[in-house]
PDB file of C-alpha atoms and ligand atoms in Angstrom:
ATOM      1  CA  UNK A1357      10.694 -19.719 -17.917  1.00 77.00           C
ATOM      2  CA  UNK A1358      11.604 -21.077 -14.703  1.00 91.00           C
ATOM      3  CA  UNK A1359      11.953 -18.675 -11.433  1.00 90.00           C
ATOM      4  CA  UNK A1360      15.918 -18.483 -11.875  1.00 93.00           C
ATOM      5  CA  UNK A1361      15.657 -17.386 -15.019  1.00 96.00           C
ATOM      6  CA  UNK A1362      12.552 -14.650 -14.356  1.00 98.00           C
ATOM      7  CA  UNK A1363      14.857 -13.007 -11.688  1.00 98.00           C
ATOM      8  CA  UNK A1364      17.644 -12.527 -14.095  1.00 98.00           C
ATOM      9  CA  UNK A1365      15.377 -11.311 -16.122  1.00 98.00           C
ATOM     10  CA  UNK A1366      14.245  -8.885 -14.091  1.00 98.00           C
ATOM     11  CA  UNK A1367      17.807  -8.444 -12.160  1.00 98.00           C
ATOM     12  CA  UNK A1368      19.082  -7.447 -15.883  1.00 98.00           C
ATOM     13  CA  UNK A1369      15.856  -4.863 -16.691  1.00 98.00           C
ATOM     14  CA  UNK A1370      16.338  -2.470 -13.342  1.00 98.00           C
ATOM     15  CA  UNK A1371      19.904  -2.739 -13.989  1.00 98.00           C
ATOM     16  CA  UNK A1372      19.751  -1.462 -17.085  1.00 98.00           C
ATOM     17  CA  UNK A1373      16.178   1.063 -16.089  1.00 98.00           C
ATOM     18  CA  UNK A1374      17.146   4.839 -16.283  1.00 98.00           C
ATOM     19  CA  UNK A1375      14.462   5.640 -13.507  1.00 98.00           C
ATOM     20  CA  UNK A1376      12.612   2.939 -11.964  1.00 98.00           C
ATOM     21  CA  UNK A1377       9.481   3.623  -9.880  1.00 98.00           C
ATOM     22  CA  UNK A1378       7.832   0.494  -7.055  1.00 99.00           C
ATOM     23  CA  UNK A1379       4.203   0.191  -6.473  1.00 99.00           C
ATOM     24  CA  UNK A1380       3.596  -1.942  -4.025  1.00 98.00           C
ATOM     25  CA  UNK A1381      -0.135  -3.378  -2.432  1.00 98.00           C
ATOM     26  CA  UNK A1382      -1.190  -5.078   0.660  1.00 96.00           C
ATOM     27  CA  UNK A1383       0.494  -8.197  -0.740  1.00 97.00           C
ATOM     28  CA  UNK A1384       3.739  -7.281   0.349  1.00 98.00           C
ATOM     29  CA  UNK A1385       3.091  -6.883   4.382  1.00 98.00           C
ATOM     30  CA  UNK A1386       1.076 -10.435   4.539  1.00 97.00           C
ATOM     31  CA  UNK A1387       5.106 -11.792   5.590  1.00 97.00           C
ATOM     32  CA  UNK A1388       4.335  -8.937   8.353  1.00 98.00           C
ATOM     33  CA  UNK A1389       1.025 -10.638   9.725  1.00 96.00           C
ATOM     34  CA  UNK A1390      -1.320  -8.179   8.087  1.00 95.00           C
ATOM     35  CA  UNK A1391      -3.774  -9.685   6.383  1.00 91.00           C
ATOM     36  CA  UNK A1392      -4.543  -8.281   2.536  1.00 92.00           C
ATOM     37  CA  UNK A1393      -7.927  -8.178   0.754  1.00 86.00           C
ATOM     38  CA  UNK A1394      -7.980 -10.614  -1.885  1.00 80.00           C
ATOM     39  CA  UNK A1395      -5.630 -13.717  -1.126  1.00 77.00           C
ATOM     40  CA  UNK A1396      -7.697 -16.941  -1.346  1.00 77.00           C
ATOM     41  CA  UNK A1397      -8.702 -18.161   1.977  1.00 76.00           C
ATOM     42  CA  UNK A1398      -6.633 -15.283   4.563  1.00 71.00           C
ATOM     43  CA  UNK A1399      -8.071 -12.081   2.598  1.00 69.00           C
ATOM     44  CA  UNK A1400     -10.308  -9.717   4.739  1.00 71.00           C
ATOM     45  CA  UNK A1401     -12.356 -10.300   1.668  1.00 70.00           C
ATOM     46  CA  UNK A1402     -12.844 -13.745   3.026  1.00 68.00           C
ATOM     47  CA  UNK A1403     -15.392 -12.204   5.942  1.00 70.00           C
ATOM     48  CA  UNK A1404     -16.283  -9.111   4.783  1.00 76.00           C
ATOM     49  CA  UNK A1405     -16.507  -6.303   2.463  1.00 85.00           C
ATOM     50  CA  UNK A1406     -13.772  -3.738   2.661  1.00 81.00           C
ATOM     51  CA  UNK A1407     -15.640  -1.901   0.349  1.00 84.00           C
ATOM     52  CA  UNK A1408     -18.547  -1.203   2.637  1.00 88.00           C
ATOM     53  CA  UNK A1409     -16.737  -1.131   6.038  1.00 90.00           C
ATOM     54  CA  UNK A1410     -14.263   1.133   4.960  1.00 94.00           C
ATOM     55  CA  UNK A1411     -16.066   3.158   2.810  1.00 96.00           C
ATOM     56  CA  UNK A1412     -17.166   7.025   3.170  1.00 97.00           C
ATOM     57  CA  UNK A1413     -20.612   5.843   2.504  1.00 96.00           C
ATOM     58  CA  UNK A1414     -20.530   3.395   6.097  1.00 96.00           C
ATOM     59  CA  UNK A1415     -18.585   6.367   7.801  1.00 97.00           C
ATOM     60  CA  UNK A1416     -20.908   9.646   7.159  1.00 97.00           C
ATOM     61  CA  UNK A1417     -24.302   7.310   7.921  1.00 96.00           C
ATOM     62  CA  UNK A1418     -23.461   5.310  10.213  1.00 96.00           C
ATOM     63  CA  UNK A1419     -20.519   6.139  11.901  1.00 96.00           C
ATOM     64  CA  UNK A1420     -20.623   3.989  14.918  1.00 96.00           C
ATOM     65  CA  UNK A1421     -20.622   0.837  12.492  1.00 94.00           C
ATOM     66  CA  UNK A1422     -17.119   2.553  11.113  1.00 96.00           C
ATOM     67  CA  UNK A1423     -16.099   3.162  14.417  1.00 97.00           C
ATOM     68  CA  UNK A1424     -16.370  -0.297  15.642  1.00 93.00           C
ATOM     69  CA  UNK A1425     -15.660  -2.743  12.400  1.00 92.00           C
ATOM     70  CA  UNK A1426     -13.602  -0.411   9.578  1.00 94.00           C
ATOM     71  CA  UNK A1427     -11.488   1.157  12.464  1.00 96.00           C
ATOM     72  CA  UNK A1428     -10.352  -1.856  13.805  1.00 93.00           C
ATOM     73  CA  UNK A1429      -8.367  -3.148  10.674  1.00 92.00           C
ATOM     74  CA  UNK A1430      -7.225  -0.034  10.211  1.00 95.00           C
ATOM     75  CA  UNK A1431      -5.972   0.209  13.694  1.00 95.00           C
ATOM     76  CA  UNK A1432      -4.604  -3.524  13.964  1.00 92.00           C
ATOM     77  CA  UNK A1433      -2.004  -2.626  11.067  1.00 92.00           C
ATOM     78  CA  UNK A1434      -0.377  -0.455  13.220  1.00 91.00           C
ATOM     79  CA  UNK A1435       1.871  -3.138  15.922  1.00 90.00           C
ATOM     80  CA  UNK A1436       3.425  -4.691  12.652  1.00 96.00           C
ATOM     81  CA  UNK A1437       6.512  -4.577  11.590  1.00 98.00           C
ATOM     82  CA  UNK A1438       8.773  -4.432   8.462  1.00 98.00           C
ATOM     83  CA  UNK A1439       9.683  -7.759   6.506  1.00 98.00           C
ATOM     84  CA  UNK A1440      12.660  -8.509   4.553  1.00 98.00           C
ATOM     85  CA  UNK A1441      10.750  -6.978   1.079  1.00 98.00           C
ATOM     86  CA  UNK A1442      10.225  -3.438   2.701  1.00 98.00           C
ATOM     87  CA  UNK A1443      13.940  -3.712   4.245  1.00 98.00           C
ATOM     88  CA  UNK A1444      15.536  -4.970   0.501  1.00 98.00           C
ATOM     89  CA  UNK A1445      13.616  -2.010  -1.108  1.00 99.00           C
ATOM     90  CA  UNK A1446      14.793   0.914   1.467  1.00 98.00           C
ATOM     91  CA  UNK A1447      18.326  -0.664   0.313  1.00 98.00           C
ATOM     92  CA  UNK A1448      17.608  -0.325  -3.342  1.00 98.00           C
ATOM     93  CA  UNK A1449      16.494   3.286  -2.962  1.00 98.00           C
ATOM     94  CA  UNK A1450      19.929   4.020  -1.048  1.00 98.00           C
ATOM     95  CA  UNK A1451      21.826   2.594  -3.711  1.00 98.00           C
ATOM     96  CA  UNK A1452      19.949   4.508  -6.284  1.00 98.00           C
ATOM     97  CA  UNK A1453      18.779   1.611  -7.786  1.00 98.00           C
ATOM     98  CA  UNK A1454      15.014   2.712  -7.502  1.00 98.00           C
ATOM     99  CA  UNK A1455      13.710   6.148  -7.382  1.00 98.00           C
ATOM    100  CA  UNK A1456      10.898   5.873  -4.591  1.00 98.00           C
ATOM    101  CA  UNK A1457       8.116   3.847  -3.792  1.00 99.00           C
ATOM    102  CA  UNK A1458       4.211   4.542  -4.445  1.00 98.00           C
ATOM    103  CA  UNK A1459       2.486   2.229  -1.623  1.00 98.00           C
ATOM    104  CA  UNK A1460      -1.625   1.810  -1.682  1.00 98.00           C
ATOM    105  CA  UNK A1461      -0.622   0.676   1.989  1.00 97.00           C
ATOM    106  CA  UNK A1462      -1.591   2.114   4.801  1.00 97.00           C
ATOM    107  CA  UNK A1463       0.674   0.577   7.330  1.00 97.00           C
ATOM    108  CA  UNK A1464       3.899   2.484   7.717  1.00 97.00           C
ATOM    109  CA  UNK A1465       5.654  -0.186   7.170  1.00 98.00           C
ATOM    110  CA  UNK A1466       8.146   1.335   4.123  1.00 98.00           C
ATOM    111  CA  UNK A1467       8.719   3.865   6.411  1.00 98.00           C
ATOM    112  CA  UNK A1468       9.734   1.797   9.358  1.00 98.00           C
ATOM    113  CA  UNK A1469      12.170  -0.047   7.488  1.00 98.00           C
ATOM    114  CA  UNK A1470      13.554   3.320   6.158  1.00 98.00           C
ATOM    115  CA  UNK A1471      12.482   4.155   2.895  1.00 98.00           C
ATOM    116  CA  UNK A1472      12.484   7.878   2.242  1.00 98.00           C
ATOM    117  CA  UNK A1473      10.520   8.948  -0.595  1.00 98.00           C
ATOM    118  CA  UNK A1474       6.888   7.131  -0.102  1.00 98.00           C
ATOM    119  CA  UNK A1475       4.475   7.865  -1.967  1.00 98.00           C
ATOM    120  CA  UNK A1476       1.119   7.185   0.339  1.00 98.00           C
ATOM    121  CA  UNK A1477      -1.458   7.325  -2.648  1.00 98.00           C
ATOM    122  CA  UNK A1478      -4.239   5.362   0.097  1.00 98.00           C
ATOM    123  CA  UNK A1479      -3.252   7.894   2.858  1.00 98.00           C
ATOM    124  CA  UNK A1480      -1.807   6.537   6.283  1.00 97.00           C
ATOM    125  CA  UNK A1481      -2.679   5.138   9.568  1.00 97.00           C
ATOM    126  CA  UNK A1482      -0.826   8.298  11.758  1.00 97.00           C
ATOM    127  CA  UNK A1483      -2.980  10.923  11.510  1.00 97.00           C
ATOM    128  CA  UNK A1484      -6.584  11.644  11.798  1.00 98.00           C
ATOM    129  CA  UNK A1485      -8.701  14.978  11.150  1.00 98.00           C
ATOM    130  CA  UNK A1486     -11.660  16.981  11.860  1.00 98.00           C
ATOM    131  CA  UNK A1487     -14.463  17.056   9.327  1.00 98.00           C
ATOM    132  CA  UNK A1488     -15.908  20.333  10.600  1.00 98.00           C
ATOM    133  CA  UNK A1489     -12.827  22.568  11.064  1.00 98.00           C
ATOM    134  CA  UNK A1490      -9.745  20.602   9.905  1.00 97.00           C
ATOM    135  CA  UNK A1491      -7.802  20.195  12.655  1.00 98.00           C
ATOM    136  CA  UNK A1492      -4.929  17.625  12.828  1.00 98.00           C
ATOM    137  CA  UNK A1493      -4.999  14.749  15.646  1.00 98.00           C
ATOM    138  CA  UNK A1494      -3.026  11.988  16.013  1.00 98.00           C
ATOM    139  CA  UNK A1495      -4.380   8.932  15.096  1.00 98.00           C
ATOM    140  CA  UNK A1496      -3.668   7.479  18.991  1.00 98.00           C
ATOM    141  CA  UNK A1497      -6.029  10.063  19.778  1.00 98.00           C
ATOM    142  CA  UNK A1498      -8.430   8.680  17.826  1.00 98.00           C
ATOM    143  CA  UNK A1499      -8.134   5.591  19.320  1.00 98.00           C
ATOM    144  CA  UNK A1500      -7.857   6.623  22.741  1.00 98.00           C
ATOM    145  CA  UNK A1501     -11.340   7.959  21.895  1.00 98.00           C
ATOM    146  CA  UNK A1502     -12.236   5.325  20.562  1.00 98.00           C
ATOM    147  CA  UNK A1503     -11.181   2.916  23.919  1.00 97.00           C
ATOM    148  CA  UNK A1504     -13.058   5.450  25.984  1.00 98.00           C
ATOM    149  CA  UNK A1505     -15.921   4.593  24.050  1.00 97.00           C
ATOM    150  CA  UNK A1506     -16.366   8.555  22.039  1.00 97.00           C
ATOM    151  CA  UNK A1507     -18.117   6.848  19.277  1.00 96.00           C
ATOM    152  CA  UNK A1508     -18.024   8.643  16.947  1.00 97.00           C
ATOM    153  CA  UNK A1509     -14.973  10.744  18.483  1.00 98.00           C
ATOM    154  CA  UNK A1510     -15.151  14.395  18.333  1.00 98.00           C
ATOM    155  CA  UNK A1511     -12.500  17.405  17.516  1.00 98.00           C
ATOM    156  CA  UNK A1512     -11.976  18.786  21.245  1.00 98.00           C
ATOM    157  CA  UNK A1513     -11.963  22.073  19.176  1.00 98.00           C
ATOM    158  CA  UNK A1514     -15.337  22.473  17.991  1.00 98.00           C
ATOM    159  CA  UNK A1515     -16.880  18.951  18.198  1.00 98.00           C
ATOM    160  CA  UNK A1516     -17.132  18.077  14.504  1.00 98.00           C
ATOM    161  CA  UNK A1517     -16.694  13.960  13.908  1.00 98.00           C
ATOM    162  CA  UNK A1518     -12.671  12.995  13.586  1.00 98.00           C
ATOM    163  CA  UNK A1519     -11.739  10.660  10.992  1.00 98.00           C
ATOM    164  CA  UNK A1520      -8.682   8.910  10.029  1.00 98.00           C
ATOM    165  CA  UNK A1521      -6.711   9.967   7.236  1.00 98.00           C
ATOM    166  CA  UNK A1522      -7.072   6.778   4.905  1.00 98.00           C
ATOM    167  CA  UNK A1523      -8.216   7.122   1.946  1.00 97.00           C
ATOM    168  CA  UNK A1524     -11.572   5.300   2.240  1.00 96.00           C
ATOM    169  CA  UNK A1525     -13.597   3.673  -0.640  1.00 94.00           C
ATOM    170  CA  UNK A1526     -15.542   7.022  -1.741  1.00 95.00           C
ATOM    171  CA  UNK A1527     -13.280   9.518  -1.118  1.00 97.00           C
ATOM    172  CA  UNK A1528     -11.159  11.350  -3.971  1.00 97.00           C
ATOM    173  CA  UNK A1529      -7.541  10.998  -4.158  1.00 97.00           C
ATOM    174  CA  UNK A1530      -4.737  13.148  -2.449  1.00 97.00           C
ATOM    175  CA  UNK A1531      -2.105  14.767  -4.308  1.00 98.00           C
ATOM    176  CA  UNK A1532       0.238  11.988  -3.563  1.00 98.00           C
ATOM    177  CA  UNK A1533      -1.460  10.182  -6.542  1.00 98.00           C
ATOM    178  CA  UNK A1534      -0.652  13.381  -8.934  1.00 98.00           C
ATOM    179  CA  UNK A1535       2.982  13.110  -7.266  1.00 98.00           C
ATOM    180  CA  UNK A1536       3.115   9.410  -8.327  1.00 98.00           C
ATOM    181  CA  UNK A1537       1.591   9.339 -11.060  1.00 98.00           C
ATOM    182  CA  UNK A1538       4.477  11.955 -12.454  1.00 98.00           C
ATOM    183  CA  UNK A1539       7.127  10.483 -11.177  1.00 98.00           C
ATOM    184  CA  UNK A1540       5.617   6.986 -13.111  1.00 98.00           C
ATOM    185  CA  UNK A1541       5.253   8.939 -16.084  1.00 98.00           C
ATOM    186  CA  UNK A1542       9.270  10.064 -15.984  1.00 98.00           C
ATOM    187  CA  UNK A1543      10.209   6.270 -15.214  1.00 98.00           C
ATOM    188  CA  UNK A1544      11.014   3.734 -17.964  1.00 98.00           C
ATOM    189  CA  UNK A1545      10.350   1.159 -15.325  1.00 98.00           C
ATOM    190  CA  UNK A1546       7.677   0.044 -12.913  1.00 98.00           C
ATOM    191  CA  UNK A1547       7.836  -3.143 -10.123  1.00 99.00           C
ATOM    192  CA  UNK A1548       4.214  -3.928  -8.930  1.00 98.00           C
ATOM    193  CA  UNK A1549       4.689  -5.938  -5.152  1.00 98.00           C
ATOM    194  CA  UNK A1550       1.922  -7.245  -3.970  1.00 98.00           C
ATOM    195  CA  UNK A1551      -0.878  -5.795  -5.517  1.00 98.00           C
ATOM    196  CA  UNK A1552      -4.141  -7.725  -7.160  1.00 96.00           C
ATOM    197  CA  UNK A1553      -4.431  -4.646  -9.313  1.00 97.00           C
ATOM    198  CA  UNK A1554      -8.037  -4.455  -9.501  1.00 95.00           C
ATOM    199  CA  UNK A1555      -8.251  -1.105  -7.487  1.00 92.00           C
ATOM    200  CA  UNK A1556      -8.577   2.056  -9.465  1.00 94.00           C
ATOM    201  CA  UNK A1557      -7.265   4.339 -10.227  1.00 96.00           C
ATOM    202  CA  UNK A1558      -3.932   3.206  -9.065  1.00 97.00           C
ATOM    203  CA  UNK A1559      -4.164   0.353 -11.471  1.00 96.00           C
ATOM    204  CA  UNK A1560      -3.732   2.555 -14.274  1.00 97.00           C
ATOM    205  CA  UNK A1561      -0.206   3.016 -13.437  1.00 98.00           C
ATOM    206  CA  UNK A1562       0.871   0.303 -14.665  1.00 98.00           C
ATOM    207  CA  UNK A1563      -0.433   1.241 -17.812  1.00 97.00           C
ATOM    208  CA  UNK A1564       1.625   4.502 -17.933  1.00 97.00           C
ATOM    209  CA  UNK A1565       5.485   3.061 -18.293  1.00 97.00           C
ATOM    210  CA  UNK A1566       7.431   1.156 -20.931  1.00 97.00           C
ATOM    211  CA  UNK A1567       8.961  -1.560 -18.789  1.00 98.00           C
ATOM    212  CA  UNK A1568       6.894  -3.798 -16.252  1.00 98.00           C
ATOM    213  CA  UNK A1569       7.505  -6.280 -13.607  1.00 98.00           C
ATOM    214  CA  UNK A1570       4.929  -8.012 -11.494  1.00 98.00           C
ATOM    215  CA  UNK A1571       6.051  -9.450  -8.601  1.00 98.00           C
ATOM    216  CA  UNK A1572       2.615 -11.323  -6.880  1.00 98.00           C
ATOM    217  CA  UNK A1573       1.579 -14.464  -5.735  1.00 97.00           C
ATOM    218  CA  UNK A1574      -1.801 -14.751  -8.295  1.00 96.00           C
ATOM    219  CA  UNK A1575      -2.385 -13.277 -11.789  1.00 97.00           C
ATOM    220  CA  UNK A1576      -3.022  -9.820 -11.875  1.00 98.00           C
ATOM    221  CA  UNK A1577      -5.307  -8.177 -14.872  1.00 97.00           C
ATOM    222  CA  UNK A1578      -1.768  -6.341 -16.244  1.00 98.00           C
ATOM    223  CA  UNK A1579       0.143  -9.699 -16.381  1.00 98.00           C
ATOM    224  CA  UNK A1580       0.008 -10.133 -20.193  1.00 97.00           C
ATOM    225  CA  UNK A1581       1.422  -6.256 -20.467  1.00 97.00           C
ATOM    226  CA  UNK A1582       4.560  -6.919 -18.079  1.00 98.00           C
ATOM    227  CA  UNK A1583       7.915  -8.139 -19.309  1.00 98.00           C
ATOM    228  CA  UNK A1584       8.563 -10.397 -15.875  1.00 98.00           C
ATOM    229  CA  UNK A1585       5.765 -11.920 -14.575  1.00 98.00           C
ATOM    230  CA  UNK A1586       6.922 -13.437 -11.323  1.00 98.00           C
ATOM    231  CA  UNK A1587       4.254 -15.441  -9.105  1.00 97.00           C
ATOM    232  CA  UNK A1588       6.427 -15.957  -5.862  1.00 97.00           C
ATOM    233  CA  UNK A1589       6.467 -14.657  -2.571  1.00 98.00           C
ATOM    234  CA  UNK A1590       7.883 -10.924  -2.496  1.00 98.00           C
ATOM    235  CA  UNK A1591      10.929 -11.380   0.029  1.00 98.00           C
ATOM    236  CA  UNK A1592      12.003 -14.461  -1.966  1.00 98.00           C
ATOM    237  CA  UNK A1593      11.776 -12.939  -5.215  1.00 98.00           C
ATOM    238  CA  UNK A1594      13.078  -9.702  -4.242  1.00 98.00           C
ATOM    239  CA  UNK A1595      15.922 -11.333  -2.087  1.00 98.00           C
ATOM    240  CA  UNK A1596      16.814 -13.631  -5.288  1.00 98.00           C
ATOM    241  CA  UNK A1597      17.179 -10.158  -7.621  1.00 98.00           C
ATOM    242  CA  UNK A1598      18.598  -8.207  -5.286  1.00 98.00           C
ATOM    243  CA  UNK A1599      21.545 -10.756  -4.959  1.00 98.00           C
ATOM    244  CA  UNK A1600      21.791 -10.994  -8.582  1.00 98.00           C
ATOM    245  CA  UNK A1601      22.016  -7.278  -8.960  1.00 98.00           C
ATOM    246  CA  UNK A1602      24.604  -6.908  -5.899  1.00 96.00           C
ATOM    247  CA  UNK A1603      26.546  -9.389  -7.788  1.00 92.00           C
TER     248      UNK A1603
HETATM  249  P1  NAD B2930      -5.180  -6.975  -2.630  1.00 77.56           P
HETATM  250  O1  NAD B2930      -5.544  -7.677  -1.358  1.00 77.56           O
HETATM  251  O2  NAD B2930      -6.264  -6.691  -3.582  1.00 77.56           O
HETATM  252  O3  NAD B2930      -4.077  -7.833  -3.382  1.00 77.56           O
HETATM  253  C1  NAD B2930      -2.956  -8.327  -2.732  1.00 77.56           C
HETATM  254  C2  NAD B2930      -2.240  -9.249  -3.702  1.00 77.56           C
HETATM  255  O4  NAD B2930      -1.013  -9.649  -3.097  1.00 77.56           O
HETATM  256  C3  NAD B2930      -3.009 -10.515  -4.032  1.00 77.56           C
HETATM  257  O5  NAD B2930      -3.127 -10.617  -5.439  1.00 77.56           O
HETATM  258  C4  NAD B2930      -2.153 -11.647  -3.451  1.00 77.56           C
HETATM  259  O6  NAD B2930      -2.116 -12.783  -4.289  1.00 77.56           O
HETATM  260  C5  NAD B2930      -0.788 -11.011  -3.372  1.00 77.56           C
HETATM  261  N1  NAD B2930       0.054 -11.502  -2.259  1.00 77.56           N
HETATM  262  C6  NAD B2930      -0.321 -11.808  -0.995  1.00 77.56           C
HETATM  263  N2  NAD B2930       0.762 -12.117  -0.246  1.00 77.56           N
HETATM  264  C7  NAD B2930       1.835 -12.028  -1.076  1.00 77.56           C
HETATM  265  C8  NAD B2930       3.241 -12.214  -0.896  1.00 77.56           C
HETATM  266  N3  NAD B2930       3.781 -12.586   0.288  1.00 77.56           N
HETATM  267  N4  NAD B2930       4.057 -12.021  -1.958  1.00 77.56           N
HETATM  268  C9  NAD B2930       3.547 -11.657  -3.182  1.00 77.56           C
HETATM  269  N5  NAD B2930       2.228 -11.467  -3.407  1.00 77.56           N
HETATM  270  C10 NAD B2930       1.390 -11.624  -2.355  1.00 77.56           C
HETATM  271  O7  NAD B2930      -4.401  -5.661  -2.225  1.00 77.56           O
HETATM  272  P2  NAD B2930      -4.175  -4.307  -3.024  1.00 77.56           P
HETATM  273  O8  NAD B2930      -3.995  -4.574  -4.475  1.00 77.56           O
HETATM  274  O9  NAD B2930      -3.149  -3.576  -2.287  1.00 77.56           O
HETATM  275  O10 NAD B2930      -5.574  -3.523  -2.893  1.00 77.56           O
HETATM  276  C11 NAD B2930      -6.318  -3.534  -1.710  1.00 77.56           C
HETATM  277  C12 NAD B2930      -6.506  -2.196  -1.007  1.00 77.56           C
HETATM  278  O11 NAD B2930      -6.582  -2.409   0.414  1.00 77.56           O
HETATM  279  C13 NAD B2930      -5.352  -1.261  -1.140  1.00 77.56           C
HETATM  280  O12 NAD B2930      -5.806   0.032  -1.025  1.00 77.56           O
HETATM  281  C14 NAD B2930      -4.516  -1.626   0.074  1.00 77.56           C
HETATM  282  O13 NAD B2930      -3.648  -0.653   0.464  1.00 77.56           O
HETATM  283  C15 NAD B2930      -5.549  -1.822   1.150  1.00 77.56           C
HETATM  284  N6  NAD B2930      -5.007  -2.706   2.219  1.00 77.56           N
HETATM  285  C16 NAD B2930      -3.847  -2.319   2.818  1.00 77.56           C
HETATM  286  C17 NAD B2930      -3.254  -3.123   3.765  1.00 77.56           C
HETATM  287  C18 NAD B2930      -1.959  -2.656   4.382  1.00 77.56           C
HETATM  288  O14 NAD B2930      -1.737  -1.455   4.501  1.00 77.56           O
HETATM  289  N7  NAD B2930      -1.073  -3.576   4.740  1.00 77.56           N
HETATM  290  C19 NAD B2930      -3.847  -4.355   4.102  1.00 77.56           C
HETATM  291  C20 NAD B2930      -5.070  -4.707   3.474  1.00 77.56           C
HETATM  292  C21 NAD B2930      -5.637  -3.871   2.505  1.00 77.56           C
END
């Protein structure tokens, strides 16, 4: 099937969805500048291994290696903004045409362009906290910290180590990931943006719902289980259905 006919395909499937749920992956803010993990040739991947840097393991022994590589991509996600995917889905959700969207990003960027119910099952890039007492900083505070060279930086409460609230590779989930995967489980119909689908467990989701459409620019593990497989970019493809569904 040709890419005209996959968007009315898919155009035709969230028209006629009851309750249909987004998941999107770092695939979807590339258009924004932010590189993802796994896209041949611009993918962190490419120089490093997220799964190390930006792991719990790297951050509890040695946490001036965190500090200084893992922090940094988190922190350089944060001057981006929106593209015309994240703007076309905070219009769907206004028109009721989706429920919400479940990101596994970390960059705000849903938000920005004005989304309301996010789902942020990978935690965000706003806040930080204290691993001793709890407390709540900003994440600018972190990185003011962080400038001044406070490596590791400290609660100015009671000293423990801060860390950012991102769900790192090692940590469990938060209970935005039971909230998701609920609302998945009451949906008829998921769209997977930009996601490679290889990170659990938010690739099981997928698995949970009826109706599935992948919109990413290389194959994805769940691409023989979708009904619309669609290997563009995601403004193009969303722009393309979002003018057949308008229409
Ligand atoms: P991934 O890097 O594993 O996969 C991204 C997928 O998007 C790839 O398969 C790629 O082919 C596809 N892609 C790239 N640009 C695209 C475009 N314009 N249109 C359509 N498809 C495109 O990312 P993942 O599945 O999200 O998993 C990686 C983990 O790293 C997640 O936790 C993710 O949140 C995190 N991460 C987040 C950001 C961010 O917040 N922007 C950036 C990098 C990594």
């Amino acid at each position: 099937m040709d890419s005209k006919n996959l968007f009315k395909k898919a155009a035709e499937l969230i028209k006629s969805s009851q309750k249909t749920m987004v998941l999107t992956g770092a695939g979807i803010s590339t258009e924004s500048g932010i590189p993802d993990f796994r896209s041949p040739g611009t993918g962190l991947w490419e120089n490093m291994d997220p799964t190390e840097v930006l792991s719990t393991k790297v951050l509890f022994n040695s946490p001036e290696e965190f500090y200084r590589v893992g922090f940094k991509i988190l922190s350089s996600m944060r001057n981006a903004e929106p593209n015309e995917a994240h703007y076309i889905l905070s219009e769907m959700e206004k028109e009721g045409i989706i429920a919400g969207v479940i990101t596994q990003n970390i960059d705000n960027l849903h938000q920005k362009a004005g989304s309301k119910k996010v789902y942020e099952v990978h935690g965000n890039t706003r806040e930080g906290s204290c691993l001793r007492c709890g407390e709540k900083v900003s994440f600018e505070l972190l990185e003011e910290k962080v400038a001044k060279e406070e490596i590791p930086p400290r609660c100015d409460r009671c000293g423990g180590m801060l860390r950012p609230d991102v769900v790192l590779f090692g940590d469990p989930m938060p209970h935005a990931f039971d909230l998701a995967l609920k609302e998945v489980q009451e949906s008829d119909l998921l769209i997977v943006i930009g996601s490679s689908l290889v990170v659990a467990p938010v690739n099981f989701l997928p698995g949970m719902v009826d109706g599935l459409i992948i919109i990413n620019a290389t194959e994805t593990p769940y691409d023989y289980k979708a009904d619309v497989v669609i290997r563009e970019k995601a403004s193009y493809a969303l722009r393309n259905i979002w003018n057949l569904i308008k229409s």
